[in-house]
XYZ file of C-alpha atoms in Angstrom:
298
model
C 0.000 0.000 0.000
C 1.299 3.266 -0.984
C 0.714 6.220 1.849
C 0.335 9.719 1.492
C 0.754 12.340 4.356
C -0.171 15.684 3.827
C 2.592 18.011 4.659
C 1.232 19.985 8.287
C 1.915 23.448 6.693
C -1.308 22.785 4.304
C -3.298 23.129 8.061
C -1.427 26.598 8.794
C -4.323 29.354 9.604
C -7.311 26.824 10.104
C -10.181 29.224 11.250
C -11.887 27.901 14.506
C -9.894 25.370 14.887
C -6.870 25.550 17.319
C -6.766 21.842 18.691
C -3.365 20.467 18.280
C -3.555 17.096 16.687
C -2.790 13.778 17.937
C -1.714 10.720 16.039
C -1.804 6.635 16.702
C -0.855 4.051 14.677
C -4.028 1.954 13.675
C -2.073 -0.945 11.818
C -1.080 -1.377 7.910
C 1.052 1.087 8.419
C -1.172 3.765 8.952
C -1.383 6.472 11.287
C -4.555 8.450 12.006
C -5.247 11.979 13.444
C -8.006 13.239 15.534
C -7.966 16.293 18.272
C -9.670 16.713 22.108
C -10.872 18.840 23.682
C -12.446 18.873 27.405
C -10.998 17.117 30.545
C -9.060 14.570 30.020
C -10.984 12.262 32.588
C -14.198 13.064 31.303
C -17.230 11.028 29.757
C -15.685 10.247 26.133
C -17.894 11.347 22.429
C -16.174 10.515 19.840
C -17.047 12.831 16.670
C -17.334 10.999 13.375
C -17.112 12.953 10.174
C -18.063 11.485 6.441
C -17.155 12.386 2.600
C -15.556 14.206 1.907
C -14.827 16.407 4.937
C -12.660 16.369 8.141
C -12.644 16.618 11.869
C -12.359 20.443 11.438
C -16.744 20.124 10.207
C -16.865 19.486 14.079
C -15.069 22.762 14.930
C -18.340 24.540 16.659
C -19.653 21.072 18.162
C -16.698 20.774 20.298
C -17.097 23.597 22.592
C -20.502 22.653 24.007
C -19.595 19.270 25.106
C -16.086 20.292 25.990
C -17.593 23.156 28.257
C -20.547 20.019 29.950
C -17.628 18.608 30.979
C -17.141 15.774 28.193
C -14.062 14.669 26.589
C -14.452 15.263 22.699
C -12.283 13.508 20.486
C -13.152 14.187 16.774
C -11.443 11.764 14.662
C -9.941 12.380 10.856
C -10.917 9.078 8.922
C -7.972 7.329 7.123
C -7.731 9.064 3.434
C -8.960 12.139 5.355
C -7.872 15.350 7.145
C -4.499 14.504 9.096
C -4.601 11.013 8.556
C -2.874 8.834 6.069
C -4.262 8.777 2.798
C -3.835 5.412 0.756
C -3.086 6.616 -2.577
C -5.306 3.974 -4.336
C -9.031 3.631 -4.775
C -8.737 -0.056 -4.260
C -7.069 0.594 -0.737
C -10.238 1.573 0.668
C -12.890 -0.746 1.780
C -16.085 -0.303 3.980
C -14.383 -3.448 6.500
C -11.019 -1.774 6.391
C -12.218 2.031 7.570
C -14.116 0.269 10.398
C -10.802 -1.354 11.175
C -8.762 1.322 11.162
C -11.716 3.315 13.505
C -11.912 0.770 15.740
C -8.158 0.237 16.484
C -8.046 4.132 17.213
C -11.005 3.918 19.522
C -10.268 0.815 21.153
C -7.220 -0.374 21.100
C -5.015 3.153 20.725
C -7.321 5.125 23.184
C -8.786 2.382 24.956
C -12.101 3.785 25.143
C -15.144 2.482 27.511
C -18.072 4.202 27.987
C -18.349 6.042 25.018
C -20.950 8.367 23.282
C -20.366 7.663 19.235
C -21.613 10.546 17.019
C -21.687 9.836 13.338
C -22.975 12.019 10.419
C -22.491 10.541 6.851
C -19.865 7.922 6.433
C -18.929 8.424 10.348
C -22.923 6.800 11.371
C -22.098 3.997 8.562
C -18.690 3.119 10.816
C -19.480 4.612 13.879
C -23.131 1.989 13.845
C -20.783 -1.054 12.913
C -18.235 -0.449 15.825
C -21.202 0.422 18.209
C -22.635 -3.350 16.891
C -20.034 -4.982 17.177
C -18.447 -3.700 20.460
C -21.080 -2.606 22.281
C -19.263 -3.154 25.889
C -17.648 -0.278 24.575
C -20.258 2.122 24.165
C -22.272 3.866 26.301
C -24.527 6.020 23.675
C -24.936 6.401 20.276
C -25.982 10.033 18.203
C -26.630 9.095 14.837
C -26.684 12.772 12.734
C -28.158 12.649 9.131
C -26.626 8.987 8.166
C -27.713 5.364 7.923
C -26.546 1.747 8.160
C -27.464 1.134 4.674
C -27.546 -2.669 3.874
C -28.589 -2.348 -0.323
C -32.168 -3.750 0.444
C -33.623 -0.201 0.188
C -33.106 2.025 -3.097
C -30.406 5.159 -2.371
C -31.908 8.456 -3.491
C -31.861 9.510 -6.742
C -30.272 13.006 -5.830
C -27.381 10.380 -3.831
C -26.515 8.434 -7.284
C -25.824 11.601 -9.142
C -23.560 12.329 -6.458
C -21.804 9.426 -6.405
C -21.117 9.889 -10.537
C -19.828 13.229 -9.946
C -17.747 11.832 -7.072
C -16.256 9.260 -9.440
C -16.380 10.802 -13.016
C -14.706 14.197 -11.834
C -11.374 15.369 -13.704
C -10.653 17.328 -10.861
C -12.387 16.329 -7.179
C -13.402 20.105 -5.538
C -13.484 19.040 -2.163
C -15.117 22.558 -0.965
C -17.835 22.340 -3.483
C -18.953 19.046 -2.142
C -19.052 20.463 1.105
C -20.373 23.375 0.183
C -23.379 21.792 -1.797
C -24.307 19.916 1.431
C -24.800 22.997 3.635
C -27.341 25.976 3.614
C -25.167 28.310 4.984
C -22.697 30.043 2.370
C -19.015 29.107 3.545
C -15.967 32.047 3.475
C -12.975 31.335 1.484
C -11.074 30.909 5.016
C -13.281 27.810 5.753
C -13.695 26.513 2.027
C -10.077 26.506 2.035
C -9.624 24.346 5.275
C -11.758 21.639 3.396
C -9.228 21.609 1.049
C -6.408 21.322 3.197
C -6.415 17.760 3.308
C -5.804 17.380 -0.516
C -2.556 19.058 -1.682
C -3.165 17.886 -5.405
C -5.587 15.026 -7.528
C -2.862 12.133 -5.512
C -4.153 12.626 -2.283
C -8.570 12.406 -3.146
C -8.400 8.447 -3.378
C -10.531 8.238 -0.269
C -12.637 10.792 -1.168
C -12.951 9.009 -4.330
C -13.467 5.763 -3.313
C -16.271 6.033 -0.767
C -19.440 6.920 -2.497
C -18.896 3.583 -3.947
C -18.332 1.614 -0.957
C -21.767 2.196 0.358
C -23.798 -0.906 -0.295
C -26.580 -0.272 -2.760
C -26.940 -3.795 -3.942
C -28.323 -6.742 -1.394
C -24.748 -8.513 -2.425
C -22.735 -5.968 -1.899
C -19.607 -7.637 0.026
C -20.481 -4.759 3.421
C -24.112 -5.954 3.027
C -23.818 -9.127 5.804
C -22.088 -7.147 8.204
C -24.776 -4.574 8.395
C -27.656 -6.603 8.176
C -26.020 -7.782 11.235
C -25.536 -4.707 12.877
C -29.061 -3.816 12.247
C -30.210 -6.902 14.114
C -28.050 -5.845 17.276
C -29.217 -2.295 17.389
C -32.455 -2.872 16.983
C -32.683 -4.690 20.221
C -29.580 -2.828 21.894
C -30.188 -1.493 25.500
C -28.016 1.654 24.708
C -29.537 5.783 24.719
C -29.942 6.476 20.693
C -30.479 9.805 19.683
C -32.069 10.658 16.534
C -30.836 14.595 15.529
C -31.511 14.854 11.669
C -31.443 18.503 10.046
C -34.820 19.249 8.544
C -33.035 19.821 5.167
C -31.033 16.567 4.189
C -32.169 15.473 0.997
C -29.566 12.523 1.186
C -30.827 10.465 4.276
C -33.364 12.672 5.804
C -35.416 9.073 5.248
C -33.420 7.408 7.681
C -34.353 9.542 10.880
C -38.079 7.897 10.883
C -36.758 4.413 10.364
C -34.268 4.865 13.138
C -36.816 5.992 15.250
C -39.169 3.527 14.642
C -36.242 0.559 14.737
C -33.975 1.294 17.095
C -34.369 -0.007 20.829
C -32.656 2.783 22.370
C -34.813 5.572 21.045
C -37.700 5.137 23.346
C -38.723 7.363 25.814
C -36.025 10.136 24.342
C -36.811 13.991 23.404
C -35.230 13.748 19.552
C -34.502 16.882 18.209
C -34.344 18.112 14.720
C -32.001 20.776 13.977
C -33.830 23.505 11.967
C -31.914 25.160 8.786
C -29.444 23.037 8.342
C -28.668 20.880 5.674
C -26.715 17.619 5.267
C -23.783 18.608 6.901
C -25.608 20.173 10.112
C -22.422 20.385 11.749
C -21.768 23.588 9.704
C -25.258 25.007 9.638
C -26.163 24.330 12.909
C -22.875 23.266 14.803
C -23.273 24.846 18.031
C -26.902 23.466 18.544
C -25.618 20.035 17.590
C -23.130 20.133 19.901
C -25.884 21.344 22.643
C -28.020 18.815 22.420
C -25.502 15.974 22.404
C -24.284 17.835 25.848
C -28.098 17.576 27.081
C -28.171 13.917 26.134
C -24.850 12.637 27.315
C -25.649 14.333 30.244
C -29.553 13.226 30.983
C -28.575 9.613 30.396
C-alpha cells in the first residue's frame, strides 16, 4: 500500500480550529489523526465525520460538550484530514475504515463508555463499531446517516452524487461540502476543506467512498450490516435521533431509526432547523448542545 501524508503546513491558519492534533498508529502502516478537547478524565464522544470532509466540520460542536464537561475527540478518517491517505481507490474498503476506527477507539485510546456521534460515512462506521463492540459504548448520536444494507433504493439526488464523485477530472473538495450545507461558507473555511488534498494524488478516499456504500443486497459490506441492524435494533443503549430538517440525502433514515432502534424510546429527539446535510456547519453549536443535554440526561 502506498501512503500519502499531507505536509502539516497545508493546516497553517485553520479558522476555529486551534486543537493540536494527535496521532496513533491503527495498523497497515497507517497512522490516524483526531484532536480533544475537554478534561481529560471526562465522559468520552467521539465525533465521526463522512465524505468528503474532516474533523475540522466538528469545529463549533466541540465547545458545548467540551464546556458540559465531556471529553471530545473528533477523529480524521484514514484518506482524510491529518490522517494517512492510501493513494489507491482499491485501498479503501467499507471493512477496512471500520478497522482502522476501531483500532483508534479501542485499542489506541482504549475507550469504555463512550458516546459515538456519526454524520455521513462516520454513522455507517461509527453503527458497525457500536454493533459490534457494544461493551464499549455507552450512547450512540446518529446525525443525518444510515446503516445502509442495499435492500432499500439510495436516493436519486445520492446516485448523481456518487457519478460526480467518481467521473470528476478534478475532485473540488469545498464544493462538495459546500453543496451539502445551507449556509454560504468564506474562502477561510472553504479553504480548510481543502487542506487535506494538496493535489488530484491525495482524493483516493474521497474518491473511493461513495462507492463503498452498499446499494446492492450482495454488496460484500451488506452481511455485516444486516447484522448490525439486528443488534441495534434490540440494543439497550440511549440512541439519539438529531436529523437537520433539510437533508435530501438520508433525511429518510431519521423515521426508520426511530421507529427501529431499541434505544430511542422514551427520548426527546430533536431536529435541527436550517441546516442541511452537513448540520455540523449550519447548525454546529446546537448540535453540539443537544448531544451535551443527552450525554448528560442519560
Amino acid at each position: 500500500m502506498r501512503i500519502l501524508r499531507t505536509p502539516e503546513e497545508c493546516f497553517a491558519g485553520l479558522p476555529d480550529f486551534p486543537y493540536e492534533p494527535r496521532y496513533a498508529d491503527v495498523g497497515d502502516g497507517l497512522r490516524m489523526a483526531y484532536v480533544e478537547a475537554g478534561p481529560a478524565d471526562g465522559e468520552p464522544v467521539v465525533l465521526l465525520h463522512g465524505e468528503p470532509s474532516w474533523s475540522f466540520l466538528y469545529r463549533h460542536v466541540i465547545p458545548p460538550l467540551a464546556a458540559a464537561g465531556l471529553r471530545a475527540i473528533a477523529v480524521d478518517l484514514i484518506g482524510f484530514g491529518r490522517s494517512d491517505k492510501p493513494a489507491e481507490i482499491g485501498d479503501h474498503t467499507y471493512a477496512r475504515h471500520v478497522e482502522w476506527t476501531r483500532a483508534l477507539l479501542l485499542d489506541a485510546l482504549g475507550l469504555t463508555g463512550m458516546t459515538v456521534v456519526g454524520q455521513d460515512w462516520g454513522g455507517l462506521i461509527g453503527l458497525r463499531i457500536a454493533a459490534e463492540h457494544p461493551d464499549s459504548v455507552a450512547r450512540i448520536v446518529a446525525a443525518n446517516t444510515g446503516l445502509p444494507t442495499g435492500d432499500i433504493p439510495m436516493p436519486e439526488v445520492w446516485h448523481r452524487f456518487r457519478e460526480a464523485v467518481l467521473k470528476a477530472p478534478v475532485l473540488d473538495i469545498a464544493r462538495l461540502v459546500q453543496a451539502g450545507c445551507k449556509s454560504e461558507l468564506s474562502p477561510e473555511v472553504r479553504a480548510a476543506y481543502d487542506a487535506p488534498f494538496p493535489d488530484e494524488s491525495y482524493k483516493a478516499g474521497p474518491r473511493a467512498m461513495p462507492g463503498l456504500v452498499p446499494i446492492t443486497p450482495d454488496d460484500p459490506a451488506a452481511p455485516a450490516n444486516r447484522a448490525a441492524w439486528q443488534i441495534l435494533t434490540t440494543l439497550d443503549r440511549p440512541f439519539l435521533v438529531a436529523f437537520s430538517d433539510g437533508d435530501p440525502i438520508t433525511g429518510g433514515m431519521a423515521p426508520i431509526l426511530l421507529k427501529t432502534m431499541a434505544g430511542t424510546s422514551g427520548l426527546a429527539h430533536p431536529v435541527i432547523e436550517g441546516a442541511g446535510h452537513f448540520l455540523q456547519e449550519d447548525a454546529g453549536a446546537e448540535l453540539g448542545r443537544q448531544i451535551a443535554v443527552f450525554v448528560t440526561a442519560t
